[in-house]
Coordinates of C-alpha atoms and ligand atoms in Angstrom, one line a residue:
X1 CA 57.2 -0.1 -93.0
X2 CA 59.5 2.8 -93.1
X3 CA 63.2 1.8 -94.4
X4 CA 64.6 2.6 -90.5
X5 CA 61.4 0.5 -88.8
X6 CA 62.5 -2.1 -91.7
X7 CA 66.5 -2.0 -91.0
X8 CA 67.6 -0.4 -87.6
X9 CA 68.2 -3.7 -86.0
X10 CA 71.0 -4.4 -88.6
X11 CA 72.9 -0.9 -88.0
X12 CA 76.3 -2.3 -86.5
X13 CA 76.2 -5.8 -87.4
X14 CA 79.0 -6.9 -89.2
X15 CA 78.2 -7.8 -93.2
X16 CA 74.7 -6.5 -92.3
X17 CA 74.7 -4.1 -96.2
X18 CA 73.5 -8.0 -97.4
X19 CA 70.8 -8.1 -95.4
X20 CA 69.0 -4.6 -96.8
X21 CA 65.8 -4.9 -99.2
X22 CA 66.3 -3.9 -102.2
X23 CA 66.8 -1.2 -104.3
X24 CA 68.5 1.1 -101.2
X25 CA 70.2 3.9 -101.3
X26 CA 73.5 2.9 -99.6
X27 CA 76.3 5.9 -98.6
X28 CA 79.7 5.2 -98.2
X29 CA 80.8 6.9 -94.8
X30 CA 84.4 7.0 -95.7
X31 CA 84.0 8.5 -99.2
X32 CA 81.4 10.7 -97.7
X33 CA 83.5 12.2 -94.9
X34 CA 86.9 12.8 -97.1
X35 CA 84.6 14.9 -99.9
X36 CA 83.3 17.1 -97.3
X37 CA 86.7 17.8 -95.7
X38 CA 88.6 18.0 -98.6
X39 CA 86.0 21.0 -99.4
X40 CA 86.2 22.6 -96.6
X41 CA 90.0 22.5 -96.4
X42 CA 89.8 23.8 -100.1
X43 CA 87.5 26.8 -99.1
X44 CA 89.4 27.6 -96.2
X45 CA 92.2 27.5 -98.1
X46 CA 91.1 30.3 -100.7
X47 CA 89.6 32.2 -97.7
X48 CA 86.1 31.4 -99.2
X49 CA 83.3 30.6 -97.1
X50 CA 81.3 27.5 -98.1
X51 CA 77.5 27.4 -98.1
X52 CA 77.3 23.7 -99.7
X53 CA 73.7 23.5 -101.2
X54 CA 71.3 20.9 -99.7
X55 CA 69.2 20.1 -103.0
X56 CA 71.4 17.4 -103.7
X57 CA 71.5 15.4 -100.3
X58 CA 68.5 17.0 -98.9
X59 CA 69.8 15.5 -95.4
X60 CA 69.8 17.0 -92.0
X61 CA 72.5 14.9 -91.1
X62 CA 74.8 15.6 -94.1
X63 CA 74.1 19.0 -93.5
X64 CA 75.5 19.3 -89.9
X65 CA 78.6 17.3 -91.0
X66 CA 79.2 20.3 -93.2
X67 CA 78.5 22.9 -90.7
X68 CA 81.0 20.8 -88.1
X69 CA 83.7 21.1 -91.3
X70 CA 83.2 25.0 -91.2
X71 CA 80.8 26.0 -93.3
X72 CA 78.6 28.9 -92.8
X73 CA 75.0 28.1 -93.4
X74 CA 73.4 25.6 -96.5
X75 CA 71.6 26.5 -99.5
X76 CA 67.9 25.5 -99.9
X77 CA 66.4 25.4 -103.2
X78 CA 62.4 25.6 -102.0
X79 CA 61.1 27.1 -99.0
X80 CA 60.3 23.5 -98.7
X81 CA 63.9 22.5 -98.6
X82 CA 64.0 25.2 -95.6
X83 CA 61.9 24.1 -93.3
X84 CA 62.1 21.0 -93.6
X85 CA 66.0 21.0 -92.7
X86 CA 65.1 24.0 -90.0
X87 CA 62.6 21.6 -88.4
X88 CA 65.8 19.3 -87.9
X89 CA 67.8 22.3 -86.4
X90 CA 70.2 23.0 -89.4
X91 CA 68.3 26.8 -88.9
X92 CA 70.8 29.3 -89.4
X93 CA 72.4 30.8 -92.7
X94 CA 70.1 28.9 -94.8
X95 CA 69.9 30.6 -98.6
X96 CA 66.9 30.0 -100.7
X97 CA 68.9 30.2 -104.2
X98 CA 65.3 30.5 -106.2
X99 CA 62.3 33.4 -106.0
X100 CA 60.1 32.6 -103.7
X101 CA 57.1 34.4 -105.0
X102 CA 53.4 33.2 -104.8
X103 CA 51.8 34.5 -101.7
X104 CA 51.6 31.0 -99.8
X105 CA 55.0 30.9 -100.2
X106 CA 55.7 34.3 -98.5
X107 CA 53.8 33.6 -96.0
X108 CA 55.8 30.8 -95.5
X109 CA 59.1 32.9 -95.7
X110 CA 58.5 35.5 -93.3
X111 CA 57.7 32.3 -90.7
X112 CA 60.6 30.7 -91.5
X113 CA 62.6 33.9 -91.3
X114 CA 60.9 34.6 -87.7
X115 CA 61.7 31.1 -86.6
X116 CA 65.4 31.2 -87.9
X117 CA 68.5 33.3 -87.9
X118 CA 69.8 34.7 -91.0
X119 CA 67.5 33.3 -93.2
X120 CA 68.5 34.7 -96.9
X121 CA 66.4 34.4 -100.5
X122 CA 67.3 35.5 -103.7
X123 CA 65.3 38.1 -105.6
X124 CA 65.0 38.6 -109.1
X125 CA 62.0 41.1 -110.1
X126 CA 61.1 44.3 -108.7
X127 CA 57.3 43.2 -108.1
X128 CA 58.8 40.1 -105.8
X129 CA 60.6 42.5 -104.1
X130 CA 57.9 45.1 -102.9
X131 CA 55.7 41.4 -102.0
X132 CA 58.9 40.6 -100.1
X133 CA 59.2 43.8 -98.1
X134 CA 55.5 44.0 -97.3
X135 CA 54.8 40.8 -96.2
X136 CA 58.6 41.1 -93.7
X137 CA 57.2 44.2 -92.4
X138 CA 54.3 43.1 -91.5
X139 CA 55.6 40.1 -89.8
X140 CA 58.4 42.7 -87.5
X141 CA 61.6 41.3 -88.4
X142 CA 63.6 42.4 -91.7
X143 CA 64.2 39.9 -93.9
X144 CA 67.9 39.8 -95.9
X145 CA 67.6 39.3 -100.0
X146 CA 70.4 38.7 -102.7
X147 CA 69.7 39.3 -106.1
X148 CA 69.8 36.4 -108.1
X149 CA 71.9 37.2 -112.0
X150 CA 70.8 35.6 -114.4
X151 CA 74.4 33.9 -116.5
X152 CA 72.9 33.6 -119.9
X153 CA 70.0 31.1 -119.7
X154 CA 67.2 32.9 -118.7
X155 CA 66.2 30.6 -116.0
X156 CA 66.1 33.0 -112.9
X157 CA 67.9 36.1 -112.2
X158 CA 68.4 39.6 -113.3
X159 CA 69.3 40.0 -117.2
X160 CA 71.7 42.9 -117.0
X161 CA 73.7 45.3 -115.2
X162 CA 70.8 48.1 -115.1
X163 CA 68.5 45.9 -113.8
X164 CA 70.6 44.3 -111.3
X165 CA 70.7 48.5 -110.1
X166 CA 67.0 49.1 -110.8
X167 CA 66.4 46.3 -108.4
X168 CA 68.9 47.2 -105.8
X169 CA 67.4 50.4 -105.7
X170 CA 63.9 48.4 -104.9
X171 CA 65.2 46.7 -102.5
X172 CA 66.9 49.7 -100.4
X173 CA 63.5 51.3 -100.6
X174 CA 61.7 48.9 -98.7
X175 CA 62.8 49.1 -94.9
X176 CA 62.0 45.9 -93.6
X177 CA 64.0 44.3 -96.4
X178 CA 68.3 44.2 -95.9
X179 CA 70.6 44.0 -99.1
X180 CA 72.7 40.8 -98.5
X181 CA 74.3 41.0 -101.8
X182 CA 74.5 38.8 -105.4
X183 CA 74.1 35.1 -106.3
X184 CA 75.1 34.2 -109.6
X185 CA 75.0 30.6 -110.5
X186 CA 76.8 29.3 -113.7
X187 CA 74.9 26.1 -114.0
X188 CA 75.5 25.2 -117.8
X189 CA 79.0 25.5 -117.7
X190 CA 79.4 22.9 -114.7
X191 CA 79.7 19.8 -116.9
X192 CA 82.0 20.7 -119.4
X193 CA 84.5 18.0 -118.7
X194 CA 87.8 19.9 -120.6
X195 CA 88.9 21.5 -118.0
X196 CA 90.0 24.0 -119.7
X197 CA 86.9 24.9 -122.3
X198 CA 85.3 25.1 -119.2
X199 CA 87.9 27.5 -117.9
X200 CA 87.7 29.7 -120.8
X201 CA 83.7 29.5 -120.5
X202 CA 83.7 30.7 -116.5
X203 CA 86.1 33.3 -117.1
X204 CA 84.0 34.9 -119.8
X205 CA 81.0 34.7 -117.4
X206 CA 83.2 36.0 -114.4
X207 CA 83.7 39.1 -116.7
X208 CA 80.5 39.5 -116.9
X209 CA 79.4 38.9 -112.9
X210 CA 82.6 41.6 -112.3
X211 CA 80.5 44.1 -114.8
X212 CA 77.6 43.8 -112.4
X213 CA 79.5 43.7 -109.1
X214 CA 81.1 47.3 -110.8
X215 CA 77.7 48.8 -111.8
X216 CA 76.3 47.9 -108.2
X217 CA 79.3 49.3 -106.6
X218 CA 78.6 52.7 -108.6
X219 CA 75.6 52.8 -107.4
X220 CA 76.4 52.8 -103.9
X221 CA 75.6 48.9 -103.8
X222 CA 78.2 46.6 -103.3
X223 CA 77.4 43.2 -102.4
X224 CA 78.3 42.8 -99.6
X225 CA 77.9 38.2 -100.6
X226 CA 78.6 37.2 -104.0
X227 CA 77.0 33.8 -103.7
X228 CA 77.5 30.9 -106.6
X229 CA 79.8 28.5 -108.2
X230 CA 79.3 24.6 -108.2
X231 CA 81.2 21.4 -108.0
X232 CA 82.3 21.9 -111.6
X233 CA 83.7 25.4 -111.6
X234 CA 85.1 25.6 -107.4
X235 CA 88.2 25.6 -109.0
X236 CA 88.1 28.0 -111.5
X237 CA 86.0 30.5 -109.2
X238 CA 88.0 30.4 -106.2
X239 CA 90.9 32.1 -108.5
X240 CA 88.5 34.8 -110.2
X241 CA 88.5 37.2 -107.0
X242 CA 84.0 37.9 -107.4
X243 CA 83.1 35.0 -105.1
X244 CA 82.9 35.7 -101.2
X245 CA 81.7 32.2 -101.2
X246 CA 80.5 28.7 -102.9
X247 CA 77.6 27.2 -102.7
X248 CA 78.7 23.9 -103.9
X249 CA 76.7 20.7 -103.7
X250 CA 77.4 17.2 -105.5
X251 CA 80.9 17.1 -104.3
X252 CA 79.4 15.4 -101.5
X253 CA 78.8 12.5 -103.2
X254 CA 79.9 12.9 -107.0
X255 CA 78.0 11.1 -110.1
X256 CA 79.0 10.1 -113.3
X257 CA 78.9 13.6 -114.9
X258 CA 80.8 15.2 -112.9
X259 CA 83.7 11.6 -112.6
X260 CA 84.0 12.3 -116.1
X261 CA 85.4 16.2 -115.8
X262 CA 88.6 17.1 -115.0
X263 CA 87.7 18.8 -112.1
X264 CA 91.4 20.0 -110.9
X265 CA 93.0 20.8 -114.6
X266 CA 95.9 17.9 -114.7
X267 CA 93.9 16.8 -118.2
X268 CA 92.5 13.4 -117.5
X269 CA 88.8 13.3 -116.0
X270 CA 88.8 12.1 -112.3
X271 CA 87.4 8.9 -112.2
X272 CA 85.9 6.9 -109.2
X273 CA 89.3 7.1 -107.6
X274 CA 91.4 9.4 -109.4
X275 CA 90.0 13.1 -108.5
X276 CA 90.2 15.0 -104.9
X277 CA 86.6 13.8 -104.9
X278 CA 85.4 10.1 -105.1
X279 CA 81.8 8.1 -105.7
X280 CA 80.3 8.0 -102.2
X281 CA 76.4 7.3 -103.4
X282 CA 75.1 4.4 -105.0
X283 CA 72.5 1.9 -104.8
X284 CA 72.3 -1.8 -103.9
X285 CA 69.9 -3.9 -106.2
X286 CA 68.9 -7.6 -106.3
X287 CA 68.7 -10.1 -109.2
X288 CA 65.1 -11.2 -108.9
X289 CA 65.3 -13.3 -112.9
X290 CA 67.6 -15.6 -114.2
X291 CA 65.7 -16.7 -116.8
X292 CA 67.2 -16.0 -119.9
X293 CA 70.8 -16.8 -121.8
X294 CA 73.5 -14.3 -120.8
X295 CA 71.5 -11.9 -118.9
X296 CA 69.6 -11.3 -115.6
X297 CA 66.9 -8.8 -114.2
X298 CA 67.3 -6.7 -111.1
X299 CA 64.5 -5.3 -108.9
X300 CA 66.0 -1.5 -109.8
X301 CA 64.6 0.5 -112.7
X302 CA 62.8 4.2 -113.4
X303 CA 61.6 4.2 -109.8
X304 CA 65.5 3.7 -108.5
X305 CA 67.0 6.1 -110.3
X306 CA 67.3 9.5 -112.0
X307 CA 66.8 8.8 -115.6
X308 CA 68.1 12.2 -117.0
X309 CA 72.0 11.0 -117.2
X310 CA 73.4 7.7 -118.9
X311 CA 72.0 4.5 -117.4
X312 CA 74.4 3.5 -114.4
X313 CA 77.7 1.6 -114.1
X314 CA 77.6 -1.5 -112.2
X315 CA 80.5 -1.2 -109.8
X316 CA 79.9 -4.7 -108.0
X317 CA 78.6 -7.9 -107.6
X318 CA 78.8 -8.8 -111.7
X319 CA 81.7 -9.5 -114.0
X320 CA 83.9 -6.2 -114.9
X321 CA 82.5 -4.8 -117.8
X322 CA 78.5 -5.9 -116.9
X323 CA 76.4 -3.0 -118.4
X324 CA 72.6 -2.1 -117.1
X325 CA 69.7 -1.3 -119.8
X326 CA 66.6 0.5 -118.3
X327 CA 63.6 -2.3 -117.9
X328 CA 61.2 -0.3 -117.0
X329 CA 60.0 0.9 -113.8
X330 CA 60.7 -1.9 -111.7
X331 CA 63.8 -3.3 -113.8
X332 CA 66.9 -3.5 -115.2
X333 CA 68.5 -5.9 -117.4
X334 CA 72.5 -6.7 -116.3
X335 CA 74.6 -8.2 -119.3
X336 CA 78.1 -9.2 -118.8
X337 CA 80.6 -8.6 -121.5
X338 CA 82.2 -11.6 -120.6
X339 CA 81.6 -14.2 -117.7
X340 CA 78.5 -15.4 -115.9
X341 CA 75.8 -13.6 -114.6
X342 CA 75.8 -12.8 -110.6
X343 CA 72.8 -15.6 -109.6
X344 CA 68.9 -15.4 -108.3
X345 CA 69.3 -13.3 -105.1
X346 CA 72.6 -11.5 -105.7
X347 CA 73.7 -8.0 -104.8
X348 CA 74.5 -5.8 -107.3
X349 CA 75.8 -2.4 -106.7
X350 CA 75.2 0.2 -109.3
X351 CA 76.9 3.9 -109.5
X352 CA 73.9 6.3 -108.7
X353 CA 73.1 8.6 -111.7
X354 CA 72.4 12.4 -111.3
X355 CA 72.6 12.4 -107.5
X356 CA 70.2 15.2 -106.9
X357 CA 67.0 13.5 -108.2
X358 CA 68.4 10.0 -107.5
X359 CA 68.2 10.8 -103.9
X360 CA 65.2 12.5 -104.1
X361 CA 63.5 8.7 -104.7
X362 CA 64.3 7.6 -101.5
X363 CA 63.3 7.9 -97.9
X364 CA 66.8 7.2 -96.0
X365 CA 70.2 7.0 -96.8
X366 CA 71.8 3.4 -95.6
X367 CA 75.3 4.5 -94.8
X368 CA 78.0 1.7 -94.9
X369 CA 81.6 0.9 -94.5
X370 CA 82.5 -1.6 -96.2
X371 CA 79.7 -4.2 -96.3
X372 CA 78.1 -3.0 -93.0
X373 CA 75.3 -0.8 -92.2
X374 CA 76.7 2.0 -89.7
X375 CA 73.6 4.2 -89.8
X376 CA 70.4 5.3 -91.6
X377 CA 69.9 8.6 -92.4
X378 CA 66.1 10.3 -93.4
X379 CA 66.1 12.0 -95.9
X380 CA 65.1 15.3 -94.4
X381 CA 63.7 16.9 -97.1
X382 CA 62.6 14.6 -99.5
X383 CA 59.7 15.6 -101.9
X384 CA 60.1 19.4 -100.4
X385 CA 60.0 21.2 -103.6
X386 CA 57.3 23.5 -103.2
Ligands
PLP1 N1 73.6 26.6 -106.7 C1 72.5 26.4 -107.5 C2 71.6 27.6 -107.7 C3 72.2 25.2 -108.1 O1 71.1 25.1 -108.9 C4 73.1 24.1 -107.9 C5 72.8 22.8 -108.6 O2 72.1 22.7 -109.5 C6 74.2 24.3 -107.1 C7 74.5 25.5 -106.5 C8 75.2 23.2 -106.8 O3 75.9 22.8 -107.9 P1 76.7 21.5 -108.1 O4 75.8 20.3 -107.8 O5 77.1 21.6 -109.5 O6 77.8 21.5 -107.1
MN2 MN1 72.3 18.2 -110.3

């Protein structure tokens, strides 16, 4: 049974959050809804545009809550990510922020870029480029491309100033293909939770982005999009003068790596309550064992989680200062520092870890306020990374 087949019936009933099976991924409404607007009013603020990034929620709905706070379109990492929120309606302004280059793929591409309006994907190699234009003209409708810049890591993107020309020039020789502009994504640099190492560390690779941005201008290419930045670094881009907009994405709900930076520079990390941004994901797990001295076992482990990050906090249901240990797949082990145990059958709530490939382990998103389920969302996109 799906998670909405298994839990519609509860959506509006007072206290209903203590009725879900567990391990679910619960969203709080409230926290939810003041990270997106305090976002957008930070965007519109800086006269940025926002295209929030939809690899972490992967959610049609969460998506059109952005849209109706302003922003102009939503990244996609996959072509997968693309169609499956396009399939949903959330079809115009999508950005596919990695190279989209086997030929299923393309094919792909150019019928998602027939079916949608100003569908844009980044481009880092001249060979992708001349796949790109081919397979658009064939299909009779011009496809738009950034070029993706590579900030120091080698993962995707254009290595250096002369090849970030070289492939502009590629790309203005093939007709059916338009020049949208540059991404540049600064992902290492996100975390670093001094706000002002990290600071020093973005303004060294805004240097850089502005060398580029010159070198295409020369060349009679000036990017008309400078695409990048991330929940990390908003801050510190907005004031750099390169970005035309930010493609943002945890904000939405805000894990445990980015509560321990110092997102806004007043020298204390932000905390669950402390930041412009607060926790709005976590998940709801059950003792199932109460077996042993001074510990218990709930039903959430590997197959619950991300396990990239530090394990998660327990935020309720256990005595302040209960800590989770991994278990396994299935389980986790909660110890209180002090105090008894929550008992057999109780609900524990635990701080999701990395939110992008936490969410990507469940179906739906059981959004609450307070202790009642208001709504369950799909997870549009889940599992679309191809
Ligand atoms: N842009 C790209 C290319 C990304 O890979 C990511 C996240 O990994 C983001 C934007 C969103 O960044 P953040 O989750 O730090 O806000
Ligand atoms: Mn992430």
């Amino acid at each position: 049974m799906t998670d909405i087949a298994l839990h519609a019936g509860l959506i509006g009933q007072s206290g209903s959050r203590e009725q879900l099976n567990t391990p679910v991924l619960v969203v709080d409404r409230a926290a939810l809804s003041a990270n997106i607007a305090t976002m957008a009013a930070f965007a519109a603020s800086k006269g940025l545009k926002l295209r929030p990034h939809a690899k972490t929620h992967k959610s049609a709905d969460i998506a059109r809550l952005q849209l109706k706070a302003g922003a102009v379109g939503l990244c996609c990492a996959k072509i997968g990510e693309a169609e499956a929120l396009a399939a949903q309606g959330v079809s115009s302004g999508l950005l596919i922020t990695s190279p989209v280059v086997s030929a299923p793929a393309i094919a792909r591409l150019v019928a998602l870029n027939l079916a949608t309006q100003g569908l844009k994907v980044v481009v880092d190699h001249p060979d992708n480029v001349a796949a790109l234009g081919a397979a658009a003209g064939a299909s009779g409708k011009p496809l738009e491309v950034l070029i993706d810049l590579d900030p120091g890591i080698h993962r995707t993107g254009v290595a250096s100033p002369q090849t970030a020309v070289a492939l502009f020039e590629a790309i203005k020789a093939q007709s059916s293909l338009t020049y949208a502009g540059l991404q540049c994504y600064c992902g290492v640099q996100q975390h670093i939770e001094a706000f002002d190492v990290r600071k020093t560390a973005l303004e060294d690779r805004g240097a850089y982005i502005r060398e580029v941005i010159d070198a295409l201008t020369a060349a009679d290419g000036a990017p008309p999009i400078v695409s990048g930045s991330g929940t990390g670094s908003h801050r510190i881009d907005a004031e750099l003068g390169l970005f035309t907009e930010l493609q943002v994405g945890s904000y939405v709900f805000m894990d445990d790596q980015y509560l321990a930076c110092d997102l806004t520079g007043d020298g204390a990390g932000d905390g669950a309550d402390a930041g412009p941004y607060q926790r709005s994901l976590f998940i709801d797990a059950r003792v199932v064992s109460a077996n042993s001295p001074g510990m218990v076992t709930v039903d959430a482990g590997f197959k619950a989680m991300s396990t990239d990050a530090d394990p998660p906090q327990v935020v309720a249901g256990a005595p302040e200062g209960s800590r989770y240990f991994f278990m396994g797949d299935e389980h986790g082990a909660l110890v209180p520092s002090s105090g008894s145990p929550p008992p057999l059958g109780a609900r524990v709530t635990l701080a999701a870890p990395h939110c992008d490939p936490t969410v990507n382990l469940y179906d739906a998103y059981h959004v609450v306020e307070g202790d009642t389920l208001v709504d369950i969302w799909p997870v549009t996109a889940r599992g679309r990374s191809r």
